[in-house]
mmCIF file of C-alpha atoms and ligand atoms in Angstrom:
data_model
loop_
_atom_site.group_PDB
_atom_site.id
_atom_site.type_symbol
_atom_site.label_atom_id
_atom_site.label_comp_id
_atom_site.label_asym_id
_atom_site.label_seq_id
_atom_site.Cartn_x
_atom_site.Cartn_y
_atom_site.Cartn_z
ATOM 1 C CA MET F 234 -55.208 23.234 36.703
ATOM 2 C CA ILE F 235 -51.560 22.175 36.371
ATOM 3 C CA PRO F 236 -51.203 21.948 32.567
ATOM 4 C CA TYR F 237 -49.484 18.977 30.917
ATOM 5 C CA GLY F 238 -47.221 21.354 29.006
ATOM 6 C CA LYS F 239 -46.475 25.051 29.288
ATOM 7 C CA GLN F 240 -44.092 27.649 27.893
ATOM 8 C CA ASP F 241 -41.390 29.378 29.929
ATOM 9 C CA ILE F 242 -41.276 33.098 29.069
ATOM 10 C CA SER F 243 -38.502 35.245 30.556
ATOM 11 C CA LYS F 244 -38.061 38.998 30.715
ATOM 12 C CA GLU F 245 -35.417 38.643 27.970
ATOM 13 C CA ASP F 246 -37.977 36.907 25.740
ATOM 14 C CA ILE F 247 -40.427 39.765 26.251
ATOM 15 C CA ASP F 248 -37.775 42.428 25.649
ATOM 16 C CA ALA F 249 -36.694 40.681 22.442
ATOM 17 C CA VAL F 250 -40.250 40.733 21.067
ATOM 18 C CA VAL F 251 -40.878 44.345 22.129
ATOM 19 C CA GLU F 252 -37.653 45.394 20.427
ATOM 20 C CA VAL F 253 -38.955 43.957 17.136
ATOM 21 C CA LEU F 254 -42.186 45.925 17.520
ATOM 22 C CA LYS F 255 -40.124 49.119 17.624
ATOM 23 C CA SER F 256 -37.953 48.078 14.650
ATOM 24 C CA PRO F 257 -38.598 48.653 10.922
ATOM 25 C CA TYR F 258 -39.397 44.996 10.178
ATOM 26 C CA LEU F 259 -42.262 42.978 11.638
ATOM 27 C CA THR F 260 -41.793 40.314 8.980
ATOM 28 C CA GLN F 261 -39.197 39.485 6.276
ATOM 29 C CA GLY F 262 -36.423 41.188 8.229
ATOM 30 C CA PRO F 263 -33.068 40.115 9.647
ATOM 31 C CA ARG F 264 -34.200 37.976 12.584
ATOM 32 C CA VAL F 265 -35.676 35.020 10.724
ATOM 33 C CA PRO F 266 -32.330 34.128 9.073
ATOM 34 C CA VAL F 267 -30.565 34.606 12.425
ATOM 35 C CA PHE F 268 -33.015 32.166 14.038
ATOM 36 C CA GLU F 269 -32.545 29.694 11.173
ATOM 37 C CA ASP F 270 -28.766 29.858 11.559
ATOM 38 C CA ALA F 271 -29.014 29.464 15.323
ATOM 39 C CA ILE F 272 -31.155 26.322 14.981
ATOM 40 C CA THR F 273 -28.927 24.735 12.330
ATOM 41 C CA ALA F 274 -25.818 25.524 14.395
ATOM 42 C CA TYR F 275 -27.499 23.941 17.397
ATOM 43 C CA CYS F 276 -28.623 20.747 15.711
ATOM 44 C CA GLY F 277 -25.817 20.362 13.186
ATOM 45 C CA SER F 278 -27.560 20.654 9.823
ATOM 46 C CA LYS F 279 -26.716 22.856 6.853
ATOM 47 C CA TYR F 280 -29.955 24.739 6.119
ATOM 48 C CA GLY F 281 -33.006 25.843 8.093
ATOM 49 C CA VAL F 282 -36.293 27.235 6.765
ATOM 50 C CA ALA F 283 -38.453 28.874 9.440
ATOM 51 C CA VAL F 284 -42.208 28.753 8.887
ATOM 52 C CA ASN F 285 -45.448 29.576 10.679
ATOM 53 C CA SER F 286 -46.028 26.039 12.032
ATOM 54 C CA ALA F 287 -44.667 22.504 11.966
ATOM 55 C CA THR F 288 -47.762 21.595 9.960
ATOM 56 C CA SER F 289 -46.599 24.020 7.248
ATOM 57 C CA ALA F 290 -43.064 22.601 7.522
ATOM 58 C CA LEU F 291 -44.416 19.083 6.945
ATOM 59 C CA HIS F 292 -46.391 20.268 3.914
ATOM 60 C CA LEU F 293 -43.367 22.080 2.443
ATOM 61 C CA ALA F 294 -41.180 19.037 3.127
ATOM 62 C CA CYS F 295 -43.565 16.818 1.160
ATOM 63 C CA ILE F 296 -43.587 19.314 -1.721
ATOM 64 C CA ALA F 297 -39.780 19.566 -1.677
ATOM 65 C CA LEU F 298 -39.585 15.757 -1.959
ATOM 66 C CA ASN F 299 -42.016 15.930 -4.879
ATOM 67 C CA LEU F 300 -44.933 14.077 -3.296
ATOM 68 C CA ILE F 301 -47.737 14.089 -5.885
ATOM 69 C CA PRO F 302 -51.090 12.370 -6.520
ATOM 70 C CA GLY F 303 -50.553 8.653 -6.981
ATOM 71 C CA ASP F 304 -47.710 8.604 -4.424
ATOM 72 C CA ILE F 305 -47.922 7.020 -0.972
ATOM 73 C CA LEU F 306 -46.609 8.317 2.354
ATOM 74 C CA TRP F 307 -46.256 6.194 5.496
ATOM 75 C CA THR F 308 -46.128 7.480 9.038
ATOM 76 C CA SER F 309 -46.870 6.392 12.606
ATOM 77 C CA PRO F 310 -50.475 6.063 13.806
ATOM 78 C CA ILE F 311 -49.391 7.364 17.226
ATOM 79 C CA SER F 312 -48.836 10.998 16.357
ATOM 80 C CA PHE F 313 -50.667 14.250 15.919
ATOM 81 C CA VAL F 314 -52.846 14.229 12.782
ATOM 82 C CA ALA F 315 -50.528 16.729 11.044
ATOM 83 C CA SER F 316 -47.939 13.965 10.468
ATOM 84 C CA ALA F 317 -50.391 12.277 8.093
ATOM 85 C CA ASN F 318 -52.417 15.223 6.767
ATOM 86 C CA CYS F 319 -49.380 16.621 4.920
ATOM 87 C CA ALA F 320 -49.612 13.751 2.432
ATOM 88 C CA LEU F 321 -53.288 14.453 1.767
ATOM 89 C CA TYR F 322 -52.500 18.148 1.110
ATOM 90 C CA CYS F 323 -50.359 16.913 -1.806
ATOM 91 C CA GLY F 324 -53.083 14.602 -3.122
ATOM 92 C CA ALA F 325 -51.048 11.543 -2.104
ATOM 93 C CA LYS F 326 -52.248 8.505 -0.153
ATOM 94 C CA VAL F 327 -51.435 7.816 3.505
ATOM 95 C CA ASP F 328 -50.726 4.540 5.215
ATOM 96 C CA PHE F 329 -49.367 3.728 8.664
ATOM 97 C CA VAL F 330 -46.710 1.499 10.169
ATOM 98 C CA ASP F 331 -47.507 0.071 13.586
ATOM 99 C CA ILE F 332 -45.502 1.111 16.645
ATOM 100 C CA ASP F 333 -43.169 -0.740 18.959
ATOM 101 C CA LEU F 334 -44.905 -0.835 22.350
ATOM 102 C CA SER F 335 -41.655 -0.348 24.248
ATOM 103 C CA THR F 336 -40.659 2.885 22.453
ATOM 104 C CA HIS F 337 -44.042 4.188 21.157
ATOM 105 C CA ASN F 338 -42.216 4.882 17.892
ATOM 106 C CA MET F 339 -42.583 3.357 14.428
ATOM 107 C CA CYS F 340 -41.391 -0.253 14.699
ATOM 108 C CA PRO F 341 -38.502 -0.928 12.271
ATOM 109 C CA ARG F 342 -39.452 -4.613 12.069
ATOM 110 C CA ALA F 343 -43.055 -3.763 11.168
ATOM 111 C CA LEU F 344 -41.708 -1.290 8.607
ATOM 112 C CA LYS F 345 -39.485 -3.951 7.020
ATOM 113 C CA GLU F 346 -42.347 -6.454 6.790
ATOM 114 C CA LYS F 347 -44.714 -3.876 5.328
ATOM 115 C CA LEU F 348 -42.080 -2.850 2.764
ATOM 116 C CA GLU F 349 -41.528 -6.452 1.697
ATOM 117 C CA ALA F 350 -45.269 -6.886 1.146
ATOM 118 C CA ALA F 351 -45.595 -3.506 -0.604
ATOM 119 C CA ALA F 352 -42.682 -4.265 -2.936
ATOM 120 C CA LYS F 353 -44.477 -7.388 -4.143
ATOM 121 C CA LYS F 354 -47.582 -5.340 -4.924
ATOM 122 C CA GLY F 355 -45.624 -2.456 -6.456
ATOM 123 C CA ARG F 356 -47.072 -0.068 -3.841
ATOM 124 C CA LEU F 357 -43.942 1.237 -2.125
ATOM 125 C CA PRO F 358 -44.068 4.608 -0.305
ATOM 126 C CA LYS F 359 -42.249 7.620 -1.721
ATOM 127 C CA ILE F 360 -41.853 9.123 1.764
ATOM 128 C CA VAL F 361 -41.745 7.701 5.283
ATOM 129 C CA ILE F 362 -42.250 10.041 8.269
ATOM 130 C CA PRO F 363 -40.953 8.589 11.531
ATOM 131 C CA VAL F 364 -42.210 10.578 14.540
ATOM 132 C CA HIS F 365 -39.951 10.965 17.574
ATOM 133 C CA MET F 366 -42.719 10.346 20.070
ATOM 134 C CA GLY F 367 -42.347 12.328 23.270
ATOM 135 C CA GLY F 368 -38.897 13.498 22.154
ATOM 136 C CA ASP F 369 -37.246 10.085 21.949
ATOM 137 C CA SER F 370 -35.600 9.307 18.604
ATOM 138 C CA CYS F 371 -36.876 6.559 16.341
ATOM 139 C CA CYS F 372 -34.392 3.876 15.212
ATOM 140 C CA MET F 373 -33.209 6.151 12.422
ATOM 141 C CA ARG F 374 -30.254 4.073 11.272
ATOM 142 C CA GLU F 375 -32.475 1.046 10.625
ATOM 143 C CA ILE F 376 -35.124 3.189 8.907
ATOM 144 C CA TYR F 377 -32.448 4.901 6.805
ATOM 145 C CA GLU F 378 -31.029 1.553 5.693
ATOM 146 C CA LEU F 379 -34.505 0.417 4.650
ATOM 147 C CA GLY F 380 -34.838 3.719 2.769
ATOM 148 C CA GLN F 381 -31.647 2.940 0.853
ATOM 149 C CA GLU F 382 -32.936 -0.550 0.056
ATOM 150 C CA TYR F 383 -36.495 0.381 -0.932
ATOM 151 C CA GLY F 384 -35.895 3.869 -2.307
ATOM 152 C CA PHE F 385 -38.049 6.049 -0.074
ATOM 153 C CA LYS F 386 -37.257 9.513 1.288
ATOM 154 C CA ILE F 387 -37.386 10.309 5.004
ATOM 155 C CA ILE F 388 -38.850 13.277 6.884
ATOM 156 C CA GLU F 389 -38.253 13.138 10.642
ATOM 157 C CA ASP F 390 -41.198 14.627 12.516
ATOM 158 C CA ALA F 391 -39.152 15.980 15.421
ATOM 159 C CA SER F 392 -41.932 18.269 16.662
ATOM 160 C CA HIS F 393 -41.281 16.881 20.171
ATOM 161 C CA ALA F 394 -37.604 16.353 19.880
ATOM 162 C CA ILE F 395 -35.419 19.444 19.508
ATOM 163 C CA GLY F 396 -32.689 19.094 22.123
ATOM 164 C CA GLY F 397 -32.758 15.304 22.052
ATOM 165 C CA SER F 398 -29.959 13.221 20.583
ATOM 166 C CA TYR F 399 -29.430 9.938 18.770
ATOM 167 C CA LEU F 400 -26.150 7.985 18.536
ATOM 168 C CA GLY F 401 -24.387 10.868 20.257
ATOM 169 C CA LYS F 402 -25.566 13.554 17.804
ATOM 170 C CA ARG F 403 -28.359 16.090 18.099
ATOM 171 C CA ILE F 404 -31.689 15.293 16.484
ATOM 172 C CA GLY F 405 -31.979 17.499 13.402
ATOM 173 C CA ASN F 406 -28.528 16.782 11.952
ATOM 174 C CA CYS F 407 -30.329 14.855 9.179
ATOM 175 C CA ALA F 408 -27.655 12.138 9.068
ATOM 176 C CA TYR F 409 -30.428 9.579 8.492
ATOM 177 C CA SER F 410 -33.081 11.682 6.782
ATOM 178 C CA ASP F 411 -33.681 14.159 3.973
ATOM 179 C CA ILE F 412 -35.486 16.703 6.133
ATOM 180 C CA THR F 413 -36.229 17.112 9.845
ATOM 181 C CA ILE F 414 -39.072 19.298 11.063
ATOM 182 C CA PHE F 415 -39.529 20.999 14.440
ATOM 183 C CA SER F 416 -42.565 22.608 16.099
ATOM 184 C CA PHE F 417 -42.391 25.710 18.280
ATOM 185 C CA HIS F 418 -45.953 25.527 19.588
ATOM 186 C CA PRO F 419 -46.076 26.666 23.261
ATOM 187 C CA VAL F 420 -46.328 23.139 24.667
ATOM 188 C CA LYS F 421 -43.212 22.008 22.787
ATOM 189 C CA ILE F 422 -39.579 22.313 23.935
ATOM 190 C CA ILE F 423 -39.028 25.937 22.831
ATOM 191 C CA THR F 424 -41.705 28.246 21.504
ATOM 192 C CA THR F 425 -42.360 31.016 18.994
ATOM 193 C CA ALA F 426 -46.108 31.033 19.857
ATOM 194 C CA GLU F 427 -46.935 29.341 16.557
ATOM 195 C CA GLY F 428 -44.004 28.295 14.412
ATOM 196 C CA GLY F 429 -41.902 25.546 12.976
ATOM 197 C CA MET F 430 -38.801 24.826 10.963
ATOM 198 C CA ALA F 431 -37.604 22.399 8.320
ATOM 199 C CA VAL F 432 -33.881 21.618 8.348
ATOM 200 C CA THR F 433 -31.898 19.783 5.668
ATOM 201 C CA ASN F 434 -28.383 19.237 4.347
ATOM 202 C CA ASN F 435 -29.489 19.143 0.700
ATOM 203 C CA ASP F 436 -29.125 22.238 -1.547
ATOM 204 C CA ASP F 437 -32.004 21.378 -3.922
ATOM 205 C CA ILE F 438 -34.405 20.591 -1.101
ATOM 206 C CA TYR F 439 -33.487 23.876 0.578
ATOM 207 C CA GLU F 440 -34.221 25.859 -2.611
ATOM 208 C CA LYS F 441 -37.622 24.195 -2.964
ATOM 209 C CA LEU F 442 -38.533 24.819 0.687
ATOM 210 C CA ILE F 443 -37.654 28.522 0.332
ATOM 211 C CA LEU F 444 -39.545 28.886 -2.945
ATOM 212 C CA HIS F 445 -42.769 27.285 -1.718
ATOM 213 C CA ARG F 446 -42.681 29.081 1.646
ATOM 214 C CA SER F 447 -43.347 32.338 -0.150
ATOM 215 C CA HIS F 448 -45.831 31.920 -3.031
ATOM 216 C CA GLY F 449 -43.444 30.133 -5.423
ATOM 217 C CA ILE F 450 -41.913 33.531 -6.134
ATOM 218 C CA THR F 451 -38.235 33.994 -7.046
ATOM 219 C CA ARG F 452 -36.071 37.099 -7.269
ATOM 220 C CA ASP F 453 -33.084 35.149 -8.577
ATOM 221 C CA PRO F 454 -32.518 35.957 -12.295
ATOM 222 C CA ASN F 455 -31.044 32.457 -12.758
ATOM 223 C CA ASP F 456 -34.474 30.953 -12.035
ATOM 224 C CA MET F 457 -36.406 33.303 -14.338
ATOM 225 C CA THR F 458 -37.689 32.632 -17.831
ATOM 226 C CA CYS F 459 -36.382 35.997 -19.098
ATOM 227 C CA GLU F 460 -34.177 38.923 -18.152
ATOM 228 C CA PRO F 461 -35.682 40.873 -15.216
ATOM 229 C CA ASP F 462 -37.632 43.943 -16.361
ATOM 230 C CA GLY F 463 -35.939 45.940 -13.583
ATOM 231 C CA GLY F 464 -35.077 46.092 -9.924
ATOM 232 C CA TRP F 465 -38.693 45.520 -8.862
ATOM 233 C CA TYR F 466 -39.070 42.349 -10.866
ATOM 234 C CA TYR F 467 -39.932 38.895 -9.541
ATOM 235 C CA GLN F 468 -41.443 35.835 -11.100
ATOM 236 C CA GLN F 469 -43.859 33.255 -9.794
ATOM 237 C CA ILE F 470 -42.533 29.948 -11.098
ATOM 238 C CA GLU F 471 -44.430 27.503 -8.829
ATOM 239 C CA LEU F 472 -47.700 27.516 -6.866
ATOM 240 C CA GLY F 473 -46.472 28.243 -3.346
ATOM 241 C CA TYR F 474 -47.972 29.469 -0.082
ATOM 242 C CA ASN F 475 -47.474 32.139 2.533
ATOM 243 C CA TYR F 476 -45.965 30.013 5.303
ATOM 244 C CA ARG F 477 -43.538 32.688 6.521
ATOM 245 C CA MET F 478 -42.523 33.178 10.135
ATOM 246 C CA THR F 479 -42.705 36.746 11.486
ATOM 247 C CA GLU F 480 -39.824 38.701 13.000
ATOM 248 C CA LEU F 481 -41.604 38.692 16.369
ATOM 249 C CA GLN F 482 -41.690 34.911 16.345
ATOM 250 C CA ALA F 483 -38.055 34.637 15.273
ATOM 251 C CA ALA F 484 -36.922 37.031 18.018
ATOM 252 C CA LEU F 485 -38.774 34.939 20.588
ATOM 253 C CA GLY F 486 -37.266 31.774 19.136
ATOM 254 C CA ILE F 487 -33.702 33.127 19.273
ATOM 255 C CA SER F 488 -34.196 34.143 22.888
ATOM 256 C CA GLN F 489 -35.788 30.786 23.809
ATOM 257 C CA LEU F 490 -33.044 28.786 22.102
ATOM 258 C CA GLY F 491 -30.562 30.370 24.505
ATOM 259 C CA ARG F 492 -32.230 28.410 27.332
ATOM 260 C CA ILE F 493 -32.899 25.112 25.571
ATOM 261 C CA ASP F 494 -30.196 23.148 27.371
ATOM 262 C CA HIS F 495 -31.552 24.343 30.697
ATOM 263 C CA PHE F 496 -35.087 23.323 29.640
ATOM 264 C CA ILE F 497 -33.953 19.822 28.636
ATOM 265 C CA GLU F 498 -31.906 19.397 31.810
ATOM 266 C CA ARG F 499 -34.891 20.395 33.918
ATOM 267 C CA ARG F 500 -37.147 17.942 32.053
ATOM 268 C CA HIS F 501 -34.653 15.166 32.853
ATOM 269 C CA GLU F 502 -34.659 16.158 36.533
ATOM 270 C CA ILE F 503 -38.460 16.009 36.563
ATOM 271 C CA LYS F 504 -38.416 12.598 34.874
ATOM 272 C CA ALA F 505 -36.060 11.286 37.550
ATOM 273 C CA ILE F 506 -38.353 12.568 40.293
ATOM 274 C CA TYR F 507 -41.447 11.008 38.691
ATOM 275 C CA ASP F 508 -39.566 7.730 38.091
ATOM 276 C CA ASP F 509 -38.797 7.622 41.779
ATOM 277 C CA LEU F 510 -42.239 8.640 43.051
ATOM 278 C CA LEU F 511 -44.220 6.340 40.741
ATOM 279 C CA GLN F 512 -42.071 3.214 40.621
ATOM 280 C CA GLN F 513 -44.205 1.155 43.045
ATOM 281 C CA LEU F 514 -47.495 1.722 41.197
ATOM 282 C CA PRO F 515 -49.078 -0.624 38.605
ATOM 283 C CA LEU F 516 -47.718 1.485 35.756
ATOM 284 C CA ASP F 517 -45.235 1.168 32.920
ATOM 285 C CA LEU F 518 -43.005 4.231 33.180
ATOM 286 C CA PRO F 519 -41.032 5.755 30.280
ATOM 287 C CA THR F 520 -37.999 3.682 29.407
ATOM 288 C CA THR F 521 -34.524 5.097 28.992
ATOM 289 C CA ARG F 522 -32.488 3.976 26.030
ATOM 290 C CA THR F 523 -28.752 3.640 25.738
ATOM 291 C CA ASN F 524 -28.247 4.994 22.216
ATOM 292 C CA SER F 525 -30.388 8.119 22.501
ATOM 293 C CA SER F 526 -31.363 10.896 24.873
ATOM 294 C CA SER F 527 -34.940 12.151 24.826
ATOM 295 C CA ALA F 528 -35.922 15.812 24.735
ATOM 296 C CA LEU F 529 -38.712 14.653 27.097
ATOM 297 C CA HIS F 530 -41.558 16.636 25.602
ATOM 298 C CA LEU F 531 -43.935 14.185 27.291
ATOM 299 C CA TYR F 532 -43.968 11.913 30.314
ATOM 300 C CA VAL F 533 -46.332 9.113 29.304
ATOM 301 C CA ILE F 534 -47.376 6.559 31.915
ATOM 302 C CA LYS F 535 -49.174 3.378 30.888
ATOM 303 C CA LEU F 536 -51.570 1.459 33.096
ATOM 304 C CA LYS F 537 -50.513 -2.168 33.384
ATOM 305 C CA ASN F 538 -54.215 -3.032 33.393
ATOM 306 C CA LYS F 539 -54.950 -1.972 29.816
ATOM 307 C CA THR F 540 -58.655 -1.137 29.886
ATOM 308 C CA MET F 541 -60.237 1.977 28.476
ATOM 309 C CA ALA F 542 -62.504 2.162 31.559
ATOM 310 C CA LEU F 543 -59.679 2.305 34.113
ATOM 311 C CA ARG F 544 -57.702 4.828 32.079
ATOM 312 C CA LYS F 545 -60.796 7.012 31.827
ATOM 313 C CA GLU F 546 -61.308 6.783 35.600
ATOM 314 C CA LEU F 547 -57.714 7.845 36.228
ATOM 315 C CA PHE F 548 -58.020 10.672 33.689
ATOM 316 C CA ASP F 549 -61.228 11.980 35.291
ATOM 317 C CA HIS F 550 -59.784 11.625 38.790
ATOM 318 C CA MET F 551 -56.685 13.643 37.888
ATOM 319 C CA ARG F 552 -58.646 16.342 36.079
ATOM 320 C CA SER F 553 -61.012 16.665 39.034
ATOM 321 C CA ARG F 554 -57.951 17.164 41.250
ATOM 322 C CA GLY F 555 -56.617 19.966 39.088
ATOM 323 C CA VAL F 556 -54.030 17.982 37.179
ATOM 324 C CA GLY F 557 -54.206 18.615 33.431
ATOM 325 C CA VAL F 558 -53.415 15.110 32.244
ATOM 326 C CA ASN F 559 -53.851 14.380 28.552
ATOM 327 C CA VAL F 560 -53.709 11.512 26.064
ATOM 328 C CA HIS F 561 -51.092 11.457 23.281
ATOM 329 C CA TYR F 562 -52.449 10.285 20.934
ATOM 330 C CA ILE F 563 -55.732 8.925 19.641
ATOM 331 C CA PRO F 564 -54.476 6.683 16.805
ATOM 332 C CA ILE F 565 -54.754 8.725 13.608
ATOM 333 C CA HIS F 566 -56.304 5.864 11.627
ATOM 334 C CA LEU F 567 -59.257 5.825 14.071
ATOM 335 C CA GLN F 568 -60.176 9.461 13.381
ATOM 336 C CA PRO F 569 -63.479 9.630 11.455
ATOM 337 C CA TYR F 570 -61.764 11.390 8.545
ATOM 338 C CA TYR F 571 -59.290 8.524 8.208
ATOM 339 C CA GLN F 572 -61.935 5.836 8.738
ATOM 340 C CA LYS F 573 -63.748 7.369 5.748
ATOM 341 C CA LEU F 574 -60.547 6.795 3.772
ATOM 342 C CA GLY F 575 -60.835 3.092 4.585
ATOM 343 C CA PHE F 576 -59.006 2.540 7.873
ATOM 344 C CA SER F 577 -60.682 0.721 10.729
ATOM 345 C CA LYS F 578 -60.271 -0.634 14.240
ATOM 346 C CA GLY F 579 -57.790 -3.486 14.384
ATOM 347 C CA ASP F 580 -55.578 -2.192 11.551
ATOM 348 C CA PHE F 581 -52.667 -1.284 13.858
ATOM 349 C CA PRO F 582 -53.038 -3.392 17.013
ATOM 350 C CA GLN F 583 -49.970 -2.136 18.903
ATOM 351 C CA ALA F 584 -51.019 1.484 18.421
ATOM 352 C CA GLU F 585 -54.520 0.668 19.641
ATOM 353 C CA ASN F 586 -53.119 -1.294 22.573
ATOM 354 C CA TYR F 587 -50.926 1.677 23.508
ATOM 355 C CA TYR F 588 -53.870 4.065 23.215
ATOM 356 C CA LYS F 589 -55.927 2.079 25.742
ATOM 357 C CA SER F 590 -53.418 2.549 28.533
ATOM 358 C CA ALA F 591 -51.516 5.809 27.982
ATOM 359 C CA ILE F 592 -51.807 9.043 29.934
ATOM 360 C CA SER F 593 -49.445 12.022 29.752
ATOM 361 C CA ILE F 594 -48.862 13.656 33.108
ATOM 362 C CA PRO F 595 -47.584 17.254 33.374
ATOM 363 C CA MET F 596 -44.065 17.780 32.032
ATOM 364 C CA HIS F 597 -42.569 21.244 31.622
ATOM 365 C CA PRO F 598 -39.535 23.028 33.030
ATOM 366 C CA ASN F 599 -41.354 25.120 35.645
ATOM 367 C CA LEU F 600 -42.990 22.320 37.606
ATOM 368 C CA GLU F 601 -42.023 22.593 41.250
ATOM 369 C CA MET F 602 -41.241 19.796 43.673
ATOM 370 C CA ALA F 603 -44.508 20.353 45.574
ATOM 371 C CA GLU F 604 -46.479 20.017 42.336
ATOM 372 C CA LEU F 605 -44.651 16.833 41.353
ATOM 373 C CA GLN F 606 -45.356 15.361 44.779
ATOM 374 C CA TYR F 607 -49.002 16.415 44.533
ATOM 375 C CA ILE F 608 -49.375 14.834 41.074
ATOM 376 C CA ALA F 609 -47.692 11.591 42.141
ATOM 377 C CA GLY F 610 -49.739 11.575 45.358
ATOM 378 C CA GLU F 611 -52.984 11.855 43.417
ATOM 379 C CA ILE F 612 -52.011 8.952 41.156
ATOM 380 C CA GLU F 613 -51.053 6.891 44.178
ATOM 381 C CA GLY F 614 -54.326 7.842 45.900
ATOM 382 C CA PHE F 615 -56.262 6.669 42.861
ATOM 383 C CA PHE F 616 -54.664 3.234 42.908
ATOM 384 C CA SER F 617 -54.948 2.841 46.671
ATOM 385 C CA GLN F 618 -58.757 3.101 46.342
ATOM 386 C CA LYS F 619 -58.790 0.314 43.757
HETATM 387 C C1 LIG J 714 -47.344 19.615 17.502
HETATM 388 C C2 LIG J 714 -47.110 18.611 16.439
HETATM 389 C C3 LIG J 714 -47.227 18.886 15.077
HETATM 390 C C4 LIG J 714 -47.778 20.174 14.554
HETATM 391 O O1 LIG J 714 -47.121 21.263 15.052
HETATM 392 P P1 LIG J 714 -47.702 22.741 14.803
HETATM 393 O O2 LIG J 714 -46.477 23.593 14.989
HETATM 394 O O3 LIG J 714 -48.728 22.958 15.854
HETATM 395 O O4 LIG J 714 -48.235 22.805 13.427
HETATM 396 C C5 LIG J 714 -46.884 17.903 14.165
HETATM 397 N N1 LIG J 714 -46.470 16.693 14.571
HETATM 398 C C6 LIG J 714 -46.378 16.372 15.883
HETATM 399 C C7 LIG J 714 -45.894 15.022 16.267
HETATM 400 C C8 LIG J 714 -46.710 17.317 16.849
HETATM 401 O O5 LIG J 714 -46.662 16.994 18.132
#
């Protein structure tokens, strides 16, 4: 099966991890801060906090922005469930903003209308999480301006998007957000096996992220309620977690980051090949935008004939031919857990419309020309039998 996404592991990556195994520190050593600095240097933000997953990064980000019971968080229904679950971890409520069908991202116009209605009811969100679907930036300037007007904080879920850019700057510079989070799961742009990072330009947010990453424990006498008893002393001043990244993961991340530009370039080459091979078929292909450059985590094709039955047929056909197509994503509000919270079919029509027609075809740096031709040929073969 040709997978839809796959890591690229080099000999240097392996050597970097093995070197850690022979070193004194498997965790809480020197490599995690080096990885954090390398990521912030790459994406142009001030602080980075490496953690064991993007899910943990989202949770910490919500804590750092003081999301508490009674608060509301809004995100996109077309995302992985983690983008919404982070609010529930904090005891807050979740709601969704419908997508723009041309970008698959949160629609700024829908956001504005929902904010106007929410303001009247006194039910404004404390946090909005735009998700850069497939690696393509949301309209962050518009969302940021609405944040200024309506007083919400912004966490960019850039799990797909490290290496992408928006208005000429790398995603993760936090020019239009309080915090940006990345995922380093193996299917994403670079990997640490499991892993994630929260980046920010704000000193207070950074302190809170660090504190809650490691049990709410501080070793800084300035944060303590009394003089330290001695050199061993620490205090727990908040209820935190163990969300730390290991040294093995950080070493892999540092090594991977060295090849990120190559990975992104290769993804763009693959997109161009697919665009060319698939252009005659009854499909909507990914659009290219002028003010941003996607990291191209995904290559999502949409059937012009939007029926669940035809999409299922294409999915089954491709899988039977050894092509690991996938669907990103089942709208979060249609998950049974979210339906129990009160959401139902019809709540976010554009997201549901998108879901009916979307299929992700394989996209990762090591796809070869013969594989791309095979994949495109199988899609073409499917439609020629119709
Ligand atoms: C992968 C992903 C996550 C979760 O990432 P993990 O590192 O696996 O926790 C969150 N949001 C989106 C949009 C993702 O694709």
